[in-house]
Amino acid sequence: MNITKEQIDDLNAVVKVAITKEDYQDKVDTILKDYKKQANIPGFRKGQVPMGLIKKQYGKAVLVDEVNKLLQDNLNKYLTEEKLDVLGNPLPKQQDNFDWDQDELAFEFELGLAPDFEVSLKTKKAITQYKIVADKKMIDEQVERIQKQYGKLVSKDVVSKNDEVSGTFTNEAEEIDNKTLLETDKLKSKKALDALIGKKVGDVVTLKTKGLFTEDHMLSSALGVDKQKAEALDTEVTFTISEINEREAAELNQELFDKLFGPDSVKTEKELKERIKEDSEKQFEQQSDQKLLNDVTEYFIDNTKFELPTGFLTKWIQMTGEEPLSEEQAVEEYAKSEKGLRYQLIEGKIIRDNELQVQFDELKEFSKGFIRSQMAQFGQLDPKEEELDNIAARVLGNQDEVKRLSEQLMSQKLLNLYKEKANLKTKEVTYENFVKEVYG
């Protein structure tokens, strides 16, 4: 077998593979002999079928199969040994009227080669790194929410501000008949609030759906309809009151602190607010980190210039999908995927240049961190190390989970690298201002 490469340009090449009978004949003969032993052909006893008949019936199929295996194995080996960084997979060049009976079989494969480029981590333009802080207003609101959540319900005769009113929304034409809990402080409509205040159990109030709640998504749940229908609704519904309660705020005492954070972790209101600030800002850090990662990614895509073997990749997309595509469809698909492909190449370059790797021990500790945070959500604040090891072993026994966690850990390593090397400017904002600035 002989394999050679013809370089077309920096991004395209053709690999030529020449195969002789000596490369495959012994293997083909062995397989045909096995076929002869097992063949059941009418008119012949098992194992007594003439070899000429076996070759006539199975010879070409076995030959083609063995040659394709040889091509696959040796082509992959050649690409590895020659350290060719290819995009997609080699594409066989079409050969009309190919003669499988030749003494030497010649094949050609088109290659799309990855471009050579450099990535400078020291970005020319400073990229904003947000530091989101929990301000006094947010902390006070969180304390109020905690007091409300852990407070007790006190039954009332009439509705007033900040009550919780149970009842049923109905509208026969829209097929609405849904029992719900209405929190009056979540009402956006002043008319709706005025209509409810002073009402008693059994009273029926007519409310307009448009602009009823402070947050639009609440309407869907309150009326028992899907989100799409709720968004389109602009009608009146009746609300029949069945129960009125006021939630008496819980006292900020040791009993409440222990419920929230475990025995004696927090002992004063000041420590409670410090803990809320610390926990909130840890959660905010995840959002600011994701924003930074997205912004650095966009910067590299926009500012790292290199050519791609567009013609090859378009043809590869056209020929290798589940169903054949037209040339126009392949061009469209390539346009959709080009940006992602560019970042894959940039990211791969950064990982290689900075020798970033995911070691198994790192992955194990990373997975234990996820497990620990999930257990904390269910009140298990201090799991034993042995328990974490056992759960992590089960998680890492699933290859899909290993892939997912490895990608997340590598993203974390890249983020740490960007924080260290990139040109960043820190901007301190409240969460409210972060949302306004970033998401409009």
Coordinates of C-alpha atoms in Angstrom, one line a residue:
M1 CA 0.0 0.0 0.0
N2 CA 1.2 3.5 -0.8
I3 CA -0.2 6.8 0.5
T4 CA 0.8 10.2 -0.7
K5 CA -0.4 13.7 -0.2
E6 CA -0.8 16.5 -2.8
Q7 CA -1.0 19.9 -1.3
I8 CA -3.6 22.1 -3.2
D9 CA -3.2 25.2 -1.0
D10 CA -2.8 26.0 2.7
L11 CA -6.3 24.7 3.5
N12 CA -6.9 21.9 0.9
A13 CA -5.1 18.7 0.1
V14 CA -5.7 15.4 -1.7
V15 CA -4.5 12.1 -0.3
K16 CA -3.9 9.3 -2.8
V17 CA -4.0 5.7 -1.7
A18 CA -2.8 2.8 -3.9
I19 CA -3.7 -0.7 -2.8
T20 CA -2.4 -3.9 -4.5
K21 CA -3.7 -7.5 -4.3
E22 CA -1.0 -8.3 -1.8
D23 CA -2.6 -5.9 0.7
Y24 CA -5.9 -7.7 0.8
Q25 CA -5.9 -11.1 -1.0
D26 CA -4.9 -13.3 1.9
K27 CA -7.7 -11.9 4.0
V28 CA -10.3 -12.2 1.2
D29 CA -9.3 -15.8 0.6
T30 CA -9.6 -16.7 4.3
I31 CA -13.1 -15.2 4.5
L32 CA -14.2 -17.0 1.3
K33 CA -12.9 -20.3 2.7
D34 CA -15.0 -19.8 5.8
Y35 CA -18.0 -19.0 3.6
K36 CA -17.4 -22.3 1.7
K37 CA -17.5 -24.3 4.9
Q38 CA -20.8 -22.7 6.0
A39 CA -22.6 -22.2 2.7
N40 CA -26.0 -23.9 2.1
I41 CA -26.6 -23.8 -1.6
P42 CA -29.2 -26.2 -3.2
G43 CA -27.7 -29.1 -5.0
F44 CA -24.5 -29.2 -2.8
R45 CA -23.8 -30.7 0.5
K46 CA -22.7 -28.3 3.3
G47 CA -18.9 -27.6 2.8
Q48 CA -18.8 -29.1 -0.7
V49 CA -19.8 -26.0 -2.7
P50 CA -17.1 -25.3 -5.4
M51 CA -14.9 -22.4 -4.6
G52 CA -15.6 -20.9 -8.1
L53 CA -19.2 -20.6 -7.2
I54 CA -18.4 -19.1 -3.8
K55 CA -16.2 -16.5 -5.4
K56 CA -18.8 -15.7 -8.1
Q57 CA -21.5 -15.2 -5.5
Y58 CA -19.6 -13.5 -2.6
G59 CA -16.2 -12.6 -4.0
K60 CA -16.9 -9.0 -5.0
A61 CA -18.7 -8.1 -1.8
V62 CA -16.0 -9.5 0.4
L63 CA -13.3 -7.7 -1.7
V64 CA -15.1 -4.3 -1.4
D65 CA -15.6 -4.8 2.3
E66 CA -12.0 -5.6 3.0
V67 CA -10.6 -2.8 0.8
N68 CA -12.9 -0.3 2.6
K69 CA -11.6 -1.5 6.0
L70 CA -8.0 -1.2 4.8
L71 CA -8.7 2.3 3.5
Q72 CA -10.4 3.4 6.8
D73 CA -7.6 2.0 9.1
N74 CA -4.6 3.1 7.0
L75 CA -6.0 6.6 6.2
N76 CA -6.7 7.3 9.9
K77 CA -3.2 6.1 10.8
Y78 CA -1.6 8.2 8.1
L79 CA -3.5 11.4 9.2
T80 CA -2.3 10.7 12.8
E81 CA 1.3 10.0 11.9
E82 CA 1.5 13.0 9.6
K83 CA -0.1 15.2 12.3
L84 CA -2.6 16.6 9.8
D85 CA -5.2 18.7 11.5
V86 CA -8.3 18.1 9.3
L87 CA -11.7 19.6 9.5
G88 CA -14.7 17.2 9.1
N89 CA -13.7 13.9 7.5
P90 CA -11.8 12.9 4.3
L91 CA -14.2 13.0 1.3
P92 CA -13.7 10.3 -1.3
K93 CA -13.4 11.7 -4.8
Q94 CA -16.0 10.3 -7.2
Q95 CA -14.6 7.8 -9.7
D96 CA -16.9 6.7 -12.5
N97 CA -16.8 3.2 -13.8
F98 CA -14.4 2.0 -11.1
D99 CA -12.9 -1.4 -12.0
W100 CA -12.5 -3.6 -8.9
D101 CA -10.7 -6.3 -11.0
Q102 CA -7.6 -4.2 -11.5
D103 CA -4.3 -5.4 -9.9
E104 CA -3.8 -2.1 -8.3
L105 CA -6.7 0.0 -6.9
A106 CA -6.3 3.7 -6.6
F107 CA -8.4 6.0 -4.4
E108 CA -8.3 9.7 -3.8
F109 CA -9.6 11.7 -0.8
E110 CA -10.2 15.4 -0.4
L111 CA -9.0 17.0 2.9
G112 CA -10.0 20.3 4.5
L113 CA -7.1 21.5 6.7
A114 CA -7.4 23.6 9.8
P115 CA -5.9 27.1 9.4
D116 CA -2.7 28.2 11.1
F117 CA -3.3 31.3 13.3
E118 CA -2.4 32.9 16.6
V119 CA -4.6 34.0 19.5
S120 CA -3.5 36.9 21.7
L121 CA -5.1 36.6 25.1
K122 CA -4.1 40.2 25.9
T123 CA -7.1 41.8 24.2
K124 CA -6.6 45.2 22.6
K125 CA -10.0 46.4 23.9
A126 CA -10.7 46.2 27.6
I127 CA -13.6 43.8 28.3
T128 CA -16.0 44.6 31.1
Q129 CA -15.9 42.2 34.1
Y130 CA -19.0 42.8 36.2
K131 CA -18.9 42.6 40.0
I132 CA -22.5 42.3 41.1
V133 CA -23.1 43.5 44.7
A134 CA -26.1 42.9 46.9
D135 CA -27.2 46.4 48.0
K136 CA -29.1 47.4 51.1
K137 CA -32.4 47.5 49.3
M138 CA -32.0 43.9 48.0
I139 CA -30.9 42.6 51.4
D140 CA -33.8 44.2 53.2
E141 CA -36.3 42.8 50.6
Q142 CA -34.8 39.4 51.1
V143 CA -35.1 39.6 54.9
E144 CA -38.8 40.6 54.4
R145 CA -39.3 37.6 52.0
I146 CA -37.8 35.3 54.6
Q147 CA -40.0 36.7 57.4
K148 CA -43.0 36.3 55.2
Q149 CA -42.1 32.8 54.1
Y150 CA -41.6 31.5 57.6
G151 CA -44.4 33.6 59.1
K152 CA -47.8 32.3 60.2
L153 CA -51.2 32.8 58.5
V154 CA -53.9 34.7 60.4
S155 CA -57.5 34.4 59.2
K156 CA -59.3 37.7 58.4
D157 CA -62.8 38.8 57.7
V158 CA -62.1 41.4 55.0
V159 CA -59.4 42.0 52.4
S160 CA -56.7 44.6 52.9
K161 CA -53.3 45.4 51.4
N162 CA -50.7 42.6 51.6
D163 CA -53.2 39.8 52.2
E164 CA -53.3 36.3 50.7
V165 CA -56.7 35.7 49.2
S166 CA -57.8 32.2 48.1
G167 CA -60.5 32.0 45.5
T168 CA -61.6 30.8 42.0
F169 CA -61.1 32.6 38.7
T170 CA -63.9 31.9 36.1
N171 CA -64.7 33.0 32.6
E172 CA -67.1 30.6 30.8
A173 CA -66.3 31.9 27.3
E174 CA -62.5 31.3 27.7
E175 CA -63.1 28.0 29.6
I176 CA -61.4 29.3 32.8
D177 CA -62.3 27.7 36.1
N178 CA -59.2 27.7 38.4
K179 CA -58.7 27.8 42.1
T180 CA -55.7 29.9 43.1
L181 CA -54.0 32.0 45.8
L182 CA -53.9 35.7 45.1
E183 CA -51.3 37.8 46.8
T184 CA -52.5 41.4 46.8
D185 CA -49.0 42.8 46.9
K186 CA -48.4 41.1 43.5
L187 CA -51.2 43.0 41.8
K188 CA -50.1 45.7 39.3
S189 CA -53.6 47.0 38.6
K190 CA -54.7 49.6 41.1
K191 CA -58.3 49.1 39.9
A192 CA -58.0 45.4 40.8
L193 CA -56.6 46.1 44.2
D194 CA -59.3 48.7 45.0
A195 CA -61.9 46.3 43.8
L196 CA -60.7 43.6 46.3
I197 CA -60.0 45.7 49.4
G198 CA -62.9 45.5 51.8
K199 CA -64.4 42.4 50.2
K200 CA -65.4 39.3 52.3
V201 CA -65.5 35.5 51.8
G202 CA -68.2 34.7 49.2
D203 CA -67.9 38.0 47.5
V204 CA -67.4 38.0 43.7
V205 CA -65.1 40.6 42.1
T206 CA -64.7 41.3 38.3
L207 CA -61.1 41.9 37.2
K208 CA -59.4 42.7 33.9
T209 CA -56.7 40.3 32.8
K210 CA -54.6 42.9 31.0
G211 CA -51.8 44.2 33.3
L212 CA -53.3 42.4 36.3
F213 CA -50.0 41.3 37.9
T214 CA -46.6 42.9 38.5
E215 CA -45.1 40.0 36.4
D216 CA -46.9 38.9 33.3
H217 CA -46.0 35.2 33.8
M218 CA -48.2 35.1 36.9
L219 CA -51.4 35.3 34.9
S220 CA -50.9 31.9 33.3
S221 CA -50.7 30.1 36.6
A222 CA -53.5 32.1 38.3
L223 CA -56.0 31.4 35.4
G224 CA -54.8 27.8 34.8
V225 CA -54.1 28.4 31.1
D226 CA -51.0 28.0 29.0
K227 CA -48.5 30.9 28.7
Q228 CA -49.4 31.6 25.0
K229 CA -53.1 32.0 25.8
A230 CA -52.4 34.1 28.8
E231 CA -50.3 36.5 26.8
A232 CA -53.1 37.0 24.3
L233 CA -55.9 37.4 26.8
D234 CA -57.5 40.8 27.2
T235 CA -60.8 40.1 28.9
E236 CA -62.7 40.2 32.2
V237 CA -62.7 37.3 34.7
T238 CA -64.6 36.9 37.9
F239 CA -62.9 36.0 41.2
T240 CA -64.9 34.4 44.0
I241 CA -63.3 34.7 47.4
S242 CA -63.1 31.6 49.5
E243 CA -60.6 32.5 52.2
I244 CA -58.7 35.6 53.4
N245 CA -55.4 35.4 55.4
E246 CA -52.8 37.8 56.5
R247 CA -49.3 36.4 56.8
E248 CA -47.8 37.6 60.1
A249 CA -44.0 38.1 59.7
A250 CA -41.7 35.7 61.5
E251 CA -39.6 37.1 64.3
L252 CA -35.9 37.5 63.5
N253 CA -34.8 35.2 66.3
Q254 CA -32.4 32.2 66.9
E255 CA -35.2 29.7 66.0
L256 CA -35.5 31.2 62.6
F257 CA -31.8 31.6 62.1
D258 CA -31.3 27.9 62.9
K259 CA -34.0 26.9 60.5
L260 CA -32.3 28.8 57.7
F261 CA -28.6 28.0 58.3
G262 CA -28.3 25.2 60.9
P263 CA -27.7 25.5 64.7
D264 CA -25.8 28.7 65.8
S265 CA -24.4 29.5 62.3
V266 CA -26.1 32.9 62.5
K267 CA -26.9 34.6 65.8
T268 CA -27.9 38.2 65.0
E269 CA -29.9 40.2 62.4
K270 CA -26.6 41.8 61.4
E271 CA -25.0 38.3 60.8
L272 CA -28.2 37.3 58.9
K273 CA -27.8 40.2 56.5
E274 CA -24.1 39.6 56.1
R275 CA -24.9 35.9 55.2
I276 CA -27.6 36.9 52.7
K277 CA -25.1 39.4 51.1
E278 CA -22.4 36.7 50.9
D279 CA -24.7 34.0 49.5
S280 CA -26.4 36.4 47.0
E281 CA -23.1 37.6 45.6
K282 CA -21.8 34.1 45.2
Q283 CA -24.8 33.4 43.0
F284 CA -24.3 36.6 41.2
E285 CA -20.7 35.7 40.4
Q286 CA -22.0 32.7 38.3
Q287 CA -24.0 35.2 36.2
S288 CA -21.2 37.7 35.8
D289 CA -18.7 34.9 35.0
Q290 CA -21.0 33.6 32.2
K291 CA -21.4 37.1 30.9
L292 CA -17.6 37.5 30.8
L293 CA -17.1 34.2 29.1
N294 CA -19.7 35.1 26.4
D295 CA -18.1 38.5 25.9
V296 CA -14.5 37.1 25.6
T297 CA -15.8 34.5 23.2
E298 CA -17.4 37.1 21.0
Y299 CA -14.3 39.2 21.1
F300 CA -12.1 36.4 19.9
I301 CA -14.5 35.4 17.1
D302 CA -14.6 39.0 15.9
N303 CA -10.9 39.7 16.2
T304 CA -9.1 36.5 15.3
K305 CA -8.9 36.4 11.6
F306 CA -8.2 33.3 9.5
E307 CA -9.6 31.6 6.4
L308 CA -11.5 28.3 6.3
P309 CA -11.7 25.7 3.5
T310 CA -15.3 26.9 2.8
G311 CA -15.8 24.9 -0.4
F312 CA -14.6 21.7 1.2
L313 CA -16.7 22.2 4.4
T314 CA -19.8 23.0 2.3
K315 CA -19.4 19.8 0.3
W316 CA -18.8 17.8 3.5
I317 CA -22.0 19.2 5.0
Q318 CA -23.8 18.4 1.7
M319 CA -22.6 14.8 1.5
T320 CA -22.4 13.6 5.2
G321 CA -25.8 14.5 6.7
E322 CA -28.5 12.0 7.4
E323 CA -30.1 13.0 4.1
P324 CA -28.4 14.5 1.1
L325 CA -28.7 18.3 0.8
S326 CA -28.8 20.5 -2.2
E327 CA -25.9 22.8 -2.8
E328 CA -28.1 25.8 -1.7
Q329 CA -29.1 24.0 1.5
A330 CA -25.5 23.1 2.3
V331 CA -24.4 26.7 1.8
E332 CA -27.1 27.8 4.2
E333 CA -26.1 25.2 6.8
Y334 CA -22.5 26.2 6.6
A335 CA -23.4 29.8 7.2
K336 CA -25.3 28.8 10.3
S337 CA -22.4 26.7 11.7
E338 CA -19.4 28.8 10.7
K339 CA -19.3 31.0 13.8
G340 CA -19.4 27.9 16.1
L341 CA -16.7 26.2 14.1
R342 CA -14.5 29.3 14.3
Y343 CA -14.8 29.4 18.1
Q344 CA -14.1 25.6 18.3
L345 CA -10.8 26.2 16.5
I346 CA -10.0 29.3 18.6
E347 CA -10.8 27.5 21.8
G348 CA -8.8 24.5 20.8
K349 CA -5.8 26.7 20.0
I350 CA -6.0 28.4 23.4
I351 CA -6.3 25.1 25.2
R352 CA -3.2 23.7 23.4
D353 CA -1.1 26.9 23.7
N354 CA -1.8 27.1 27.4
E355 CA -1.6 23.3 28.0
L356 CA -5.0 23.2 29.7
Q357 CA -6.0 19.7 30.7
V358 CA -8.8 18.0 32.7
Q359 CA -7.3 15.4 35.1
F360 CA -9.5 12.7 36.6
D361 CA -8.8 13.8 40.2
E362 CA -9.8 17.3 39.2
L363 CA -13.0 16.0 37.6
K364 CA -13.8 14.0 40.6
E365 CA -13.5 17.0 43.0
F366 CA -15.5 19.2 40.5
S367 CA -18.3 16.6 40.4
K368 CA -18.3 16.4 44.2
G369 CA -18.7 20.2 44.3
F370 CA -21.9 19.9 42.2
I371 CA -23.2 17.1 44.3
R372 CA -22.5 19.1 47.5
S373 CA -24.4 22.1 46.2
Q374 CA -27.4 19.9 45.1
M375 CA -27.5 18.2 48.5
A376 CA -27.5 21.6 50.2
Q377 CA -30.7 22.6 48.3
F378 CA -32.4 19.7 50.1
G379 CA -31.1 20.6 53.5
Q380 CA -28.1 18.3 53.6
L381 CA -25.5 20.9 54.5
D382 CA -22.7 18.7 55.8
P383 CA -22.5 15.4 53.8
K384 CA -19.8 12.9 54.7
E385 CA -16.9 12.6 52.4
E386 CA -17.5 8.9 51.9
E387 CA -21.0 9.6 50.7
L388 CA -19.8 12.2 48.3
D389 CA -17.1 9.8 46.9
N390 CA -19.7 7.1 46.4
I391 CA -22.1 9.4 44.5
A392 CA -19.3 10.9 42.4
A393 CA -18.2 7.3 41.4
R394 CA -21.7 6.6 40.1
V395 CA -21.9 9.9 38.3
L396 CA -18.5 9.4 36.7
G397 CA -19.5 5.9 35.6
N398 CA -21.8 7.5 33.1
Q399 CA -19.9 8.7 30.0
D400 CA -22.4 11.3 29.1
E401 CA -22.0 12.9 32.5
V402 CA -18.2 12.7 32.2
K403 CA -18.4 14.5 28.9
R404 CA -20.7 17.2 30.3
L405 CA -18.7 17.8 33.5
S406 CA -15.4 17.8 31.6
E407 CA -16.7 20.5 29.3
Q408 CA -17.9 22.6 32.3
L409 CA -14.6 22.1 34.0
M410 CA -12.7 23.2 30.9
S411 CA -14.9 26.2 30.6
Q412 CA -14.0 27.1 34.2
K413 CA -10.3 26.7 33.4
L414 CA -10.7 29.0 30.3
L415 CA -12.5 31.5 32.4
N416 CA -9.7 31.6 35.0
L417 CA -7.2 32.0 32.2
Y418 CA -9.1 34.9 30.7
K419 CA -9.3 36.6 34.2
E420 CA -5.6 36.2 34.5
K421 CA -4.4 37.2 31.0
A422 CA -7.1 39.2 29.2
N423 CA -7.4 43.0 29.4
L424 CA -10.4 43.4 31.7
K425 CA -12.0 46.4 33.5
T426 CA -14.0 45.7 36.6
K427 CA -17.4 47.4 36.9
E428 CA -19.3 47.2 40.2
V429 CA -23.1 47.2 39.8
T430 CA -26.2 46.2 41.7
Y431 CA -28.1 43.2 40.4
E432 CA -30.9 45.4 39.2
N433 CA -28.5 47.6 37.2
F434 CA -26.7 44.5 35.9
V435 CA -30.0 43.1 34.5
K436 CA -30.9 46.5 32.9
E437 CA -27.4 47.0 31.4
V438 CA -26.9 43.5 30.1
Y439 CA -30.4 42.4 29.2
G440 CA -32.1 45.7 28.5

